[in-house]
Coordinates of C-alpha atoms in Angstrom, one line a residue:
Chain A
X1 CA 28.5 -0.1 -7.6
X2 CA 24.9 -1.4 -8.2
X3 CA 22.1 -0.2 -6.0
X4 CA 19.6 -2.8 -7.2
X5 CA 20.5 -6.3 -8.5
X6 CA 18.2 -9.0 -9.7
X7 CA 19.8 -12.4 -10.2
X8 CA 17.6 -14.9 -12.1
X9 CA 14.5 -13.8 -10.1
X10 CA 11.4 -15.7 -10.8
X11 CA 7.9 -15.0 -9.5
X12 CA 5.0 -17.3 -10.0
X13 CA 1.3 -17.0 -9.1
X14 CA -0.5 -20.3 -9.0
X15 CA 2.1 -21.9 -11.3
X16 CA 1.9 -19.0 -13.7
X17 CA 5.3 -17.4 -14.2
X18 CA 5.0 -13.6 -14.1
X19 CA 8.7 -13.1 -13.9
X20 CA 11.1 -15.6 -15.5
X21 CA 14.7 -15.6 -14.3
X22 CA 14.9 -11.8 -14.6
X23 CA 18.4 -10.4 -14.2
X24 CA 19.4 -6.8 -14.3
X25 CA 21.5 -4.3 -12.4
X26 CA 20.8 -0.7 -11.6
X27 CA 24.0 1.4 -11.3
X28 CA 24.4 3.9 -8.5
X29 CA 23.5 7.5 -9.6
X30 CA 21.6 6.4 -12.7
X31 CA 18.1 7.2 -13.9
X32 CA 17.1 3.7 -14.8
X33 CA 14.1 3.2 -17.1
X34 CA 12.3 -0.1 -16.7
X35 CA 10.1 -0.5 -19.8
X36 CA 7.4 -2.9 -20.8
X37 CA 3.9 -3.1 -21.9
X38 CA 1.1 -3.4 -19.4
X39 CA 0.9 -6.8 -17.8
X40 CA 4.5 -7.8 -18.6
X41 CA 5.7 -7.9 -15.0
X42 CA 6.8 -4.3 -14.3
X43 CA 4.8 -3.8 -11.2
X44 CA 5.6 -7.3 -9.9
X45 CA 9.3 -6.5 -10.3
X46 CA 8.8 -3.2 -8.3
X47 CA 6.8 -5.1 -5.6
X48 CA 9.5 -7.8 -5.4
X49 CA 12.2 -5.1 -5.1
X50 CA 10.4 -3.4 -2.2
X51 CA 9.5 -6.7 -0.4
X52 CA 5.8 -6.5 -0.9
X53 CA 6.1 -9.9 -2.7
X54 CA 8.6 -12.6 -2.1
X55 CA 10.5 -14.1 -5.1
X56 CA 9.8 -17.8 -6.0
X57 CA 13.4 -18.1 -7.0
X58 CA 16.6 -16.2 -7.5
X59 CA 18.1 -13.4 -5.5
X60 CA 17.4 -9.7 -5.1
X61 CA 20.2 -7.4 -3.8
X62 CA 19.6 -3.9 -2.6
X63 CA 22.5 -1.5 -1.7
X64 CA 24.9 -4.5 -2.3
X65 CA 23.2 -6.7 0.3
X66 CA 20.7 -9.4 0.1
X67 CA 17.2 -7.9 0.1
X68 CA 15.9 -10.6 2.5
X69 CA 18.3 -9.3 5.2
X70 CA 18.0 -5.6 4.6
X71 CA 14.2 -5.4 4.1
X72 CA 12.2 -3.7 5.5
X73 CA 14.9 -1.6 7.3
X74 CA 16.4 -0.2 4.1
X75 CA 13.0 1.1 3.1
X76 CA 14.0 4.0 5.3
X77 CA 16.3 5.0 2.5
X78 CA 13.9 4.3 -0.4
X79 CA 11.2 6.6 -1.6
X80 CA 8.6 4.9 -3.8
X81 CA 5.3 4.9 -5.7
X82 CA 3.8 1.5 -6.4
X83 CA 0.9 1.4 -8.9
X84 CA -1.7 4.0 -8.3
X85 CA -0.6 6.1 -5.3
X86 CA -2.0 4.8 -1.9
X87 CA -3.4 8.0 -0.4
X88 CA -5.6 8.3 2.7
X89 CA -8.2 10.5 1.0
X90 CA -9.7 11.8 4.3
X91 CA -6.3 13.3 5.4
X92 CA -4.8 16.7 4.5
X93 CA -1.6 16.7 2.4
X94 CA 0.6 17.5 5.4
X95 CA -1.1 14.9 7.6
X96 CA -0.5 12.3 4.9
X97 CA 3.2 13.2 4.6
X98 CA 3.5 13.2 8.4
X99 CA 2.8 9.5 8.3
X100 CA 6.0 8.7 6.4
X101 CA 7.9 11.5 8.2
X102 CA 7.1 10.0 11.6
X103 CA 7.9 6.4 10.7
X104 CA 11.1 7.3 8.9
X105 CA 12.1 9.8 11.7
X106 CA 12.6 12.7 9.2
X107 CA 12.6 16.3 10.5
X108 CA 9.1 17.8 10.3
X109 CA 10.3 20.8 8.1
X110 CA 11.1 18.4 5.3
X111 CA 7.3 18.2 4.6
X112 CA 7.3 21.8 3.4
X113 CA 10.5 21.2 1.4
X114 CA 9.0 18.3 -0.6
X115 CA 5.7 20.1 -1.0
X116 CA 7.5 23.1 -2.4
X117 CA 9.4 20.9 -4.9
X118 CA 6.1 19.5 -6.3
X119 CA 4.5 22.9 -6.1
X120 CA 1.9 21.8 -3.6
X121 CA 2.8 24.0 -0.7
X122 CA -0.4 26.2 -1.1
X123 CA -2.5 23.0 -0.8
X124 CA -0.7 21.8 2.3
X125 CA -3.9 21.9 4.4
X126 CA -6.3 20.7 1.7
X127 CA -8.1 17.4 2.1
X128 CA -6.7 14.9 -0.4
X129 CA -10.2 13.7 -1.6
X130 CA -10.7 17.2 -3.1
X131 CA -7.4 17.1 -5.1
X132 CA -7.3 16.5 -8.8
X133 CA -5.6 13.4 -10.2
X134 CA -2.5 15.3 -11.0
X135 CA -2.3 16.9 -7.5
X136 CA -2.6 13.4 -6.0
X137 CA 0.3 12.2 -8.2
X138 CA 2.4 15.2 -7.2
X139 CA 1.6 14.4 -3.5
X140 CA 2.7 10.8 -4.0
X141 CA 6.0 12.0 -5.6
X142 CA 6.4 14.4 -2.6
X143 CA 6.0 11.5 -0.3
X144 CA 8.6 9.5 -2.2
X145 CA 11.1 12.5 -2.0
X146 CA 10.6 12.9 1.7
X147 CA 13.9 12.5 3.6
X148 CA 16.0 12.7 0.4
X149 CA 16.3 8.9 0.0
X150 CA 19.3 7.3 -1.8
X151 CA 16.9 5.3 -4.0
X152 CA 13.7 6.3 -5.7
X153 CA 11.5 3.6 -7.1
X154 CA 8.7 5.0 -9.1
X155 CA 6.0 3.0 -10.9
X156 CA 4.5 5.1 -13.7
X157 CA 5.3 8.4 -11.9
X158 CA 3.8 10.7 -14.5
X159 CA 0.4 9.0 -14.6
X160 CA -2.4 11.6 -14.5
X161 CA -0.1 14.6 -14.9
X162 CA -0.8 17.3 -17.4
X163 CA 2.0 18.1 -20.0
X164 CA 3.5 20.8 -17.8
X165 CA 3.4 18.5 -14.8
X166 CA 5.1 15.8 -16.8
X167 CA 7.8 18.1 -17.9
X168 CA 8.4 19.3 -14.3
X169 CA 8.6 15.9 -12.9
X170 CA 10.8 14.6 -15.8
X171 CA 13.3 17.5 -15.2
X172 CA 13.2 16.9 -11.5
X173 CA 14.0 13.2 -11.8
X174 CA 16.6 13.7 -14.5
X175 CA 18.5 16.2 -12.4
X176 CA 18.2 14.3 -9.1
X177 CA 21.2 12.1 -9.4
X178 CA 23.6 14.9 -10.1
X179 CA 22.0 17.1 -7.4
X180 CA 21.7 14.6 -4.6
X181 CA 23.5 11.5 -5.8
X182 CA 20.4 9.4 -5.5
X183 CA 19.5 6.6 -7.9
X184 CA 16.1 6.7 -9.7
X185 CA 14.3 3.6 -10.9
X186 CA 11.4 4.4 -13.2
X187 CA 9.0 1.8 -14.4
X188 CA 6.8 3.0 -17.3
X189 CA 5.2 2.2 -20.6
X190 CA 5.4 5.8 -21.8
X191 CA 8.5 5.4 -23.9
X192 CA 8.8 8.9 -25.2
X193 CA 8.5 10.2 -21.7
X194 CA 11.2 7.8 -20.3
X195 CA 13.5 8.5 -23.2
X196 CA 13.9 12.1 -22.1
X197 CA 14.9 11.4 -18.6
X198 CA 16.8 8.0 -18.3
X199 CA 20.4 7.2 -18.6
X200 CA 20.0 3.4 -18.5
X201 CA 17.2 1.1 -19.8
X202 CA 16.0 -2.4 -19.3
X203 CA 13.1 -3.9 -21.3
X204 CA 10.8 -6.5 -20.0
X205 CA 8.7 -8.6 -22.3
X206 CA 6.5 -11.5 -21.1
X207 CA 8.3 -11.6 -17.8
X208 CA 11.8 -11.8 -19.3
X209 CA 14.4 -9.1 -19.4
X210 CA 15.1 -8.9 -23.1
X211 CA 17.6 -6.1 -23.0
X212 CA 19.6 -3.9 -20.7
X213 CA 22.0 -1.2 -21.7
X214 CA 22.6 2.5 -21.5
X215 CA 20.2 4.6 -23.4
X216 CA 23.0 6.0 -25.5
X217 CA 24.2 2.6 -26.6
X218 CA 20.7 1.4 -27.2
X219 CA 19.5 4.1 -29.5
X220 CA 22.9 4.6 -31.1
X221 CA 23.2 0.9 -32.0
X222 CA 20.8 0.7 -35.0
X223 CA 19.0 3.0 -37.3
X224 CA 17.9 3.7 -40.8
X225 CA 20.0 4.9 -43.7
X226 CA 18.3 7.0 -46.4
X227 CA 20.3 7.4 -49.6
X228 CA 19.3 9.6 -52.5
X229 CA 20.7 8.1 -55.8
X230 CA 19.8 7.8 -59.4
X231 CA 19.9 4.0 -59.9
X232 CA 17.8 3.0 -57.0
X233 CA 16.8 -0.4 -58.4
X234 CA 20.4 -1.4 -59.1
X235 CA 21.4 -0.2 -55.7
X236 CA 18.6 -2.3 -54.2
X237 CA 19.8 -5.4 -55.9
X238 CA 23.4 -4.9 -54.9
X239 CA 22.7 -4.2 -51.3
X240 CA 20.1 -7.0 -51.0
X241 CA 22.8 -9.4 -52.3
X242 CA 25.1 -8.1 -49.6
X243 CA 22.4 -9.0 -47.0
X244 CA 21.2 -5.5 -46.2
X245 CA 17.4 -5.0 -45.6
X246 CA 16.6 -2.5 -48.3
X247 CA 13.5 -0.9 -49.8
X248 CA 12.7 2.3 -51.6
X249 CA 10.2 5.0 -50.6
X250 CA 7.8 7.0 -52.8
X251 CA 10.4 9.6 -53.5
X252 CA 12.6 7.0 -55.0
X253 CA 15.1 7.1 -52.2
X254 CA 16.9 4.0 -51.0
X255 CA 16.1 2.9 -47.4
X256 CA 18.4 0.6 -45.6
X257 CA 16.9 -0.5 -42.3
X258 CA 18.4 -2.2 -39.2
X259 CA 21.8 -0.8 -39.9
X260 CA 24.6 0.4 -37.6
X261 CA 26.6 3.5 -38.1
X262 CA 29.7 1.4 -39.0
X263 CA 27.7 -0.5 -41.6
X264 CA 26.8 2.8 -43.3
X265 CA 30.4 3.0 -44.5
X266 CA 30.0 -0.4 -46.0
X267 CA 26.9 0.7 -47.9
X268 CA 28.7 3.8 -49.2
X269 CA 31.6 1.6 -50.3
X270 CA 29.5 -0.9 -52.2
X271 CA 27.7 1.9 -54.0
X272 CA 30.9 3.7 -55.0
X273 CA 32.5 0.4 -56.1
X274 CA 29.7 -0.1 -58.6
X275 CA 29.8 3.5 -59.8
X276 CA 26.3 4.3 -58.4
X277 CA 26.3 8.0 -57.7
X278 CA 24.5 9.3 -54.6
X279 CA 24.3 12.9 -53.5
X280 CA 22.8 12.6 -50.1
X281 CA 23.0 10.0 -47.3
X282 CA 21.3 10.3 -43.9
X283 CA 21.5 8.0 -40.9
X284 CA 18.6 8.3 -38.4
X285 CA 19.0 6.6 -35.1
X286 CA 16.0 4.5 -33.9
X287 CA 14.0 6.2 -31.1
X288 CA 13.6 4.2 -27.9
X289 CA 10.0 3.5 -28.9
X290 CA 11.1 2.0 -32.3
X291 CA 13.9 0.0 -30.6
X292 CA 11.4 -1.3 -28.0
X293 CA 8.9 -2.3 -30.7
X294 CA 11.6 -4.0 -32.7
X295 CA 12.9 -6.0 -29.8
X296 CA 9.4 -7.0 -28.7
X297 CA 8.3 -8.1 -32.2
X298 CA 11.6 -10.0 -32.6
X299 CA 10.8 -11.9 -29.4
X300 CA 7.3 -12.5 -30.5
X301 CA 8.6 -14.0 -33.7
X302 CA 11.0 -16.3 -31.8
X303 CA 8.3 -17.4 -29.5
X304 CA 5.9 -18.2 -32.3
X305 CA 8.7 -20.1 -34.1
X306 CA 9.4 -22.1 -31.0
X307 CA 5.7 -22.9 -30.6
X308 CA 5.4 -24.0 -34.2
X309 CA 8.4 -26.3 -33.9
X310 CA 7.1 -27.8 -30.7
X311 CA 3.7 -28.3 -32.3
Chain B
X1 CA 11.7 -0.1 19.3
X2 CA 9.6 1.8 21.8
X3 CA 9.9 5.1 19.9
X4 CA 8.9 3.2 16.7
X5 CA 5.7 2.0 18.5
X6 CA 5.0 5.4 19.8
X7 CA 5.3 6.8 16.2
X8 CA 3.2 4.0 14.8
X9 CA 0.6 4.7 17.5
X10 CA 0.6 8.4 16.6
X11 CA 0.2 7.7 12.8
X12 CA -2.6 5.3 13.4
X13 CA -4.4 7.9 15.4
X14 CA -3.7 10.5 12.6
X15 CA -5.3 8.1 10.1
X16 CA -8.4 7.9 12.3
X17 CA -8.9 11.7 12.0
X18 CA -12.3 12.5 10.3
X19 CA -13.1 8.7 10.2
X20 CA -16.0 9.1 12.7
X21 CA -14.3 6.6 15.1
X22 CA -14.6 9.1 18.0
X23 CA -18.2 9.9 17.0
X24 CA -19.1 6.2 17.1
X25 CA -17.3 5.9 20.5
X26 CA -19.5 8.5 21.9
X27 CA -22.8 7.5 20.1
X28 CA -22.7 3.8 21.1
X29 CA -22.7 4.4 24.9
X30 CA -24.9 7.4 24.5
X31 CA -27.6 5.3 22.8
X32 CA -27.5 2.8 25.8
X33 CA -27.7 5.6 28.4
X34 CA -30.4 7.4 26.4
X35 CA -32.5 4.2 26.3
X36 CA -32.1 3.7 30.0
X37 CA -33.0 7.4 30.7
X38 CA -36.1 7.1 28.6
X39 CA -37.1 3.9 30.4
X40 CA -37.0 5.7 33.7
X41 CA -38.8 8.7 32.4
X42 CA -41.4 6.6 30.6
X43 CA -42.1 4.5 33.8
X44 CA -42.2 7.6 36.0
X45 CA -39.3 6.5 38.0
X46 CA -40.6 3.0 38.7
X47 CA -37.3 1.4 37.7
X48 CA -35.5 3.2 40.5
X49 CA -38.1 3.1 43.1
X50 CA -37.1 -0.3 44.7
X51 CA -33.3 -0.5 44.6
X52 CA -32.5 3.1 43.8
X53 CA -29.8 3.9 41.2
X54 CA -28.3 0.4 41.5
X55 CA -31.1 -1.0 39.3
X56 CA -30.4 1.8 36.9
X57 CA -26.7 0.9 36.8
X58 CA -27.6 -2.8 36.4
X59 CA -29.8 -2.1 33.4
X60 CA -27.2 0.1 31.8
X61 CA -24.5 -2.6 32.3
X62 CA -26.6 -5.4 31.0
X63 CA -27.5 -3.4 27.8
X64 CA -23.9 -2.4 27.3
X65 CA -22.2 -5.7 27.9
X66 CA -24.8 -7.9 26.2
X67 CA -25.6 -5.9 23.2
X68 CA -23.6 -2.7 22.5
X69 CA -20.1 -3.7 23.5
X70 CA -19.7 -6.7 21.1
X71 CA -21.3 -4.6 18.4
X72 CA -19.0 -1.7 19.1
X73 CA -16.0 -4.1 19.0
X74 CA -17.1 -5.2 15.5
X75 CA -17.6 -1.6 14.4
X76 CA -14.3 -0.2 15.7
X77 CA -12.1 -3.1 14.5
X78 CA -13.7 -2.8 11.0
X79 CA -13.1 1.0 11.1
X80 CA -9.5 0.7 12.2
X81 CA -8.6 -1.8 9.5
X82 CA -11.2 -0.6 6.9
X83 CA -9.1 2.6 6.5
X84 CA -6.3 0.6 5.0
X85 CA -8.6 -1.5 2.7
X86 CA -10.3 1.7 1.5
X87 CA -7.2 3.7 0.6
X88 CA -4.8 0.9 -0.5
X89 CA -3.1 1.6 2.8
X90 CA -1.7 -1.9 3.2
X91 CA 0.5 -1.1 0.2
X92 CA 1.5 2.2 1.6
X93 CA 2.4 0.7 5.0
X94 CA 4.3 -2.2 3.3
X95 CA 6.6 0.3 1.7
X96 CA 7.6 1.7 5.2
X97 CA 10.6 0.5 7.2
X98 CA 8.4 -1.6 9.5
X99 CA 7.2 -5.1 9.9
X100 CA 3.6 -6.1 9.3
X101 CA 3.3 -7.6 12.8
X102 CA 4.2 -4.2 14.3
X103 CA 1.2 -2.6 12.4
X104 CA -1.0 -5.5 13.5
X105 CA 0.0 -5.0 17.2
X106 CA -0.5 -1.3 17.2
X107 CA -3.9 -1.6 15.4
X108 CA -4.9 -4.3 17.9
X109 CA -3.9 -2.1 20.8
X110 CA -5.8 0.9 19.4
X111 CA -9.0 -1.2 19.0
X112 CA -8.6 -2.4 22.6
X113 CA -8.1 1.2 23.8
X114 CA -11.1 2.4 21.9
X115 CA -13.2 -0.3 23.6
X116 CA -11.8 0.9 27.0
X117 CA -12.6 4.5 26.1
X118 CA -16.1 3.7 25.0
X119 CA -16.6 1.8 28.3
X120 CA -15.3 4.7 30.3
X121 CA -17.6 7.0 28.4
X122 CA -20.4 4.7 29.2
X123 CA -19.6 5.1 32.9
X124 CA -19.4 8.9 32.6
X125 CA -22.6 9.2 30.6
X126 CA -24.5 7.0 33.0
X127 CA -23.3 9.1 35.9
X128 CA -24.2 12.3 34.1
X129 CA -27.7 10.9 33.3
X130 CA -28.2 10.1 37.0
X131 CA -27.2 13.7 37.9
X132 CA -29.6 15.0 35.3
X133 CA -32.4 12.9 36.5
X134 CA -31.8 14.0 40.1
X135 CA -31.9 17.6 38.9
X136 CA -35.2 17.1 37.3
X137 CA -36.7 15.5 40.3
X138 CA -36.0 11.7 40.3
X139 CA -34.8 11.0 43.7
X140 CA -33.2 7.8 44.9
X141 CA -30.3 6.7 46.9
X142 CA -27.1 8.0 45.4
X143 CA -24.7 5.4 44.1
X144 CA -21.7 6.2 41.9
X145 CA -19.6 3.4 43.3
X146 CA -21.3 1.2 40.7
X147 CA -20.3 -2.3 39.8
X148 CA -19.5 -0.9 36.4
X149 CA -16.0 0.3 37.2
X150 CA -15.3 -2.8 39.2
X151 CA -16.2 -4.9 36.2
X152 CA -14.3 -2.9 33.7
X153 CA -10.9 -4.5 34.3
X154 CA -12.5 -8.0 34.1
X155 CA -14.3 -7.1 30.8
X156 CA -11.2 -5.7 29.2
X157 CA -9.4 -9.0 29.7
X158 CA -12.4 -11.3 29.0
X159 CA -13.3 -9.5 25.8
X160 CA -9.8 -9.8 24.4
X161 CA -10.7 -12.8 22.1
X162 CA -13.6 -11.0 20.5
X163 CA -11.5 -7.8 20.0
X164 CA -8.7 -9.9 18.5
X165 CA -11.0 -12.0 16.3
X166 CA -12.7 -8.8 15.1
X167 CA -9.3 -7.4 14.4
X168 CA -8.0 -10.4 12.5
X169 CA -11.2 -10.8 10.4
X170 CA -11.4 -7.1 9.5
X171 CA -7.6 -7.1 8.7
X172 CA -7.9 -10.0 6.3
X173 CA -11.3 -9.3 4.7
X174 CA -11.7 -6.2 2.6
X175 CA -15.5 -6.0 2.7
X176 CA -16.5 -4.2 5.8
X177 CA -19.9 -5.9 5.9
X178 CA -18.4 -9.3 6.6
X179 CA -16.8 -8.5 10.0
X180 CA -19.8 -6.4 11.0
X181 CA -22.2 -9.2 10.1
X182 CA -20.1 -11.7 12.1
X183 CA -20.2 -9.3 15.1
X184 CA -24.0 -8.9 14.9
X185 CA -24.7 -12.7 14.5
X186 CA -22.3 -13.7 17.3
X187 CA -23.8 -11.0 19.6
X188 CA -27.3 -12.4 19.1
X189 CA -26.1 -16.0 19.6
X190 CA -24.2 -15.1 22.7
X191 CA -27.3 -13.7 24.5
X192 CA -28.7 -17.3 24.5
X193 CA -25.5 -19.3 24.9
X194 CA -24.3 -17.2 27.9
X195 CA -27.1 -18.7 30.0
X196 CA -26.2 -22.3 29.0
X197 CA -23.4 -24.6 30.2
X198 CA -21.9 -24.2 26.7
X199 CA -20.8 -20.6 27.2
X200 CA -17.2 -21.8 27.4
X201 CA -17.2 -22.6 23.7
X202 CA -18.4 -19.1 22.7
X203 CA -15.8 -16.3 23.2
X204 CA -18.6 -13.8 22.7
X205 CA -19.9 -14.8 26.1
X206 CA -16.7 -14.5 28.1
X207 CA -17.2 -10.9 29.1
X208 CA -20.7 -11.7 30.2
X209 CA -19.6 -14.7 32.2
X210 CA -16.9 -12.6 33.8
X211 CA -19.3 -9.9 35.0
X212 CA -23.0 -10.8 35.0
X213 CA -22.7 -14.5 36.2
X214 CA -23.3 -14.6 40.0
X215 CA -20.8 -17.5 40.5
X216 CA -17.3 -16.3 41.3
X217 CA -15.6 -19.4 39.8
X218 CA -17.3 -18.8 36.5
X219 CA -16.1 -15.2 36.6
X220 CA -12.5 -16.3 37.2
X221 CA -12.7 -19.0 34.5
X222 CA -14.1 -16.6 32.0
X223 CA -11.3 -14.0 32.7
X224 CA -8.6 -16.6 32.5
X225 CA -10.0 -18.1 29.3
X226 CA -10.5 -14.8 27.7
X227 CA -7.0 -13.5 28.6
X228 CA -5.3 -16.7 27.4
X229 CA -7.3 -17.1 24.2
X230 CA -7.0 -13.4 23.4
X231 CA -3.2 -13.5 23.7
X232 CA -2.9 -16.7 21.7
X233 CA -5.0 -15.3 18.8
X234 CA -3.0 -12.0 19.0
X235 CA 0.5 -13.6 19.0
X236 CA -0.4 -16.3 16.4
X237 CA -2.1 -13.9 14.0
X238 CA 0.8 -11.4 14.3
X239 CA 3.2 -14.2 13.4
X240 CA 1.2 -15.5 10.5
X241 CA 0.3 -12.2 9.1
X242 CA 3.9 -11.1 9.0
X243 CA 4.5 -13.6 6.2
X244 CA 1.7 -12.3 4.1
X245 CA 2.4 -10.8 0.7
X246 CA 0.8 -7.5 -0.2
X247 CA -1.2 -7.6 -3.5
X248 CA -3.6 -4.7 -3.1

């Protein structure tokens, strides 16, 4: 079952399309990473999801029902952080959390529970204005966790956190689905950070969803093969002729890029067939960051090609 | 629905903690009473020598209704909504399972109640100042059945349009200076327009026409106009603002 579903959702501001027919689904119980550079439409997507903005076209479904019918009621079951956390700086941490607790009709003792999770219980009666950036972010996360919602929507949740704080929050979010059964939607541009906690990924570029898959499939799909052989130049010529993207590095090793694991066997077969001996062959999967950069640059190339053709 | 409004009311009051709203609610009437007190002391009791404490009450009422009340309305509505502008609170509230019109209604009600509270404090402080003056030797006929309390219900209805307009302006405009400036300018204009036949076109004069005008029909007209216009602005704004997208 999908918890969030975007079907060809478009959002325009003054005829400028910020989101262009975006479609993706967030499976229940997943930690879903929504990735993109700054200004690509991540926060707009989050705002549309929560009903802060209304779509110009398409349909958004939450909990398998049309968002227009379930919002804002279903926000009772959604914990969120949108952009920089909105904190009433003159209130204490517990007073701030009591705002959500009262509106959502959550038992009062849940405030202590969530403050304990983010290790803010000792600062319960501290005024927010005197908190550090990291403490404010933790408090915003505590507010999102209040009432153990079924869906967490977090826009850049680790912003402002120190390395230990990042690690704690990452571990917390990663384990939440198995612990509580909740679904976590994380929008971020910190790819290394996201890679360590998500199970599913969607990439947004220029307002379009360019890819959606499980993290496993995405990073498994392509990689780089490094082969140590004697006749590198011959091997280069042979593999180039077979349409592989090849090069050699300073150590004289053969590098075959943009290659899948099944294609590695093909490479080995070609080399053996032409009696080129090799003594080492390593396949390195692309990291999420490398995959992201590759996808985005591919799209840039396609866009510039289209522009050139139109011109 | 009622429990939701009670909860919303409680959280809006929580947000006003340490916001100096209560301090302002005390200081505004206190400044008027203080001024009246000084006028009596400065004139060695001349102000109360003819008509006793009634003239003291009249002076306090005039100052409060003509000057301080509309300024206080601008101040409190700016404060109630300014909290959201200052702390990205609109975004926070928009992620709660409530409609925008519900927040608008509760904030409007809170502004109205603060005006009522300030007016009641005005009555209490004026009474206290009379007791104080009597204790230090200013003697006049005792009168606590002042027209102030009789007028209060009329004012709270007739002043509805300016409370609602202040509420809408400060809800929509982030810069706190703008609603405050409008309040000051309209208050000054109202002191002149209230005496003319054009008072009907200026909502900032309705509470004056409802209380200080000696003609009963003008009083009733001002109350009816104020109540009707105030409700129209309130309902229409709540409906329109409910469709608003939250960008901040």
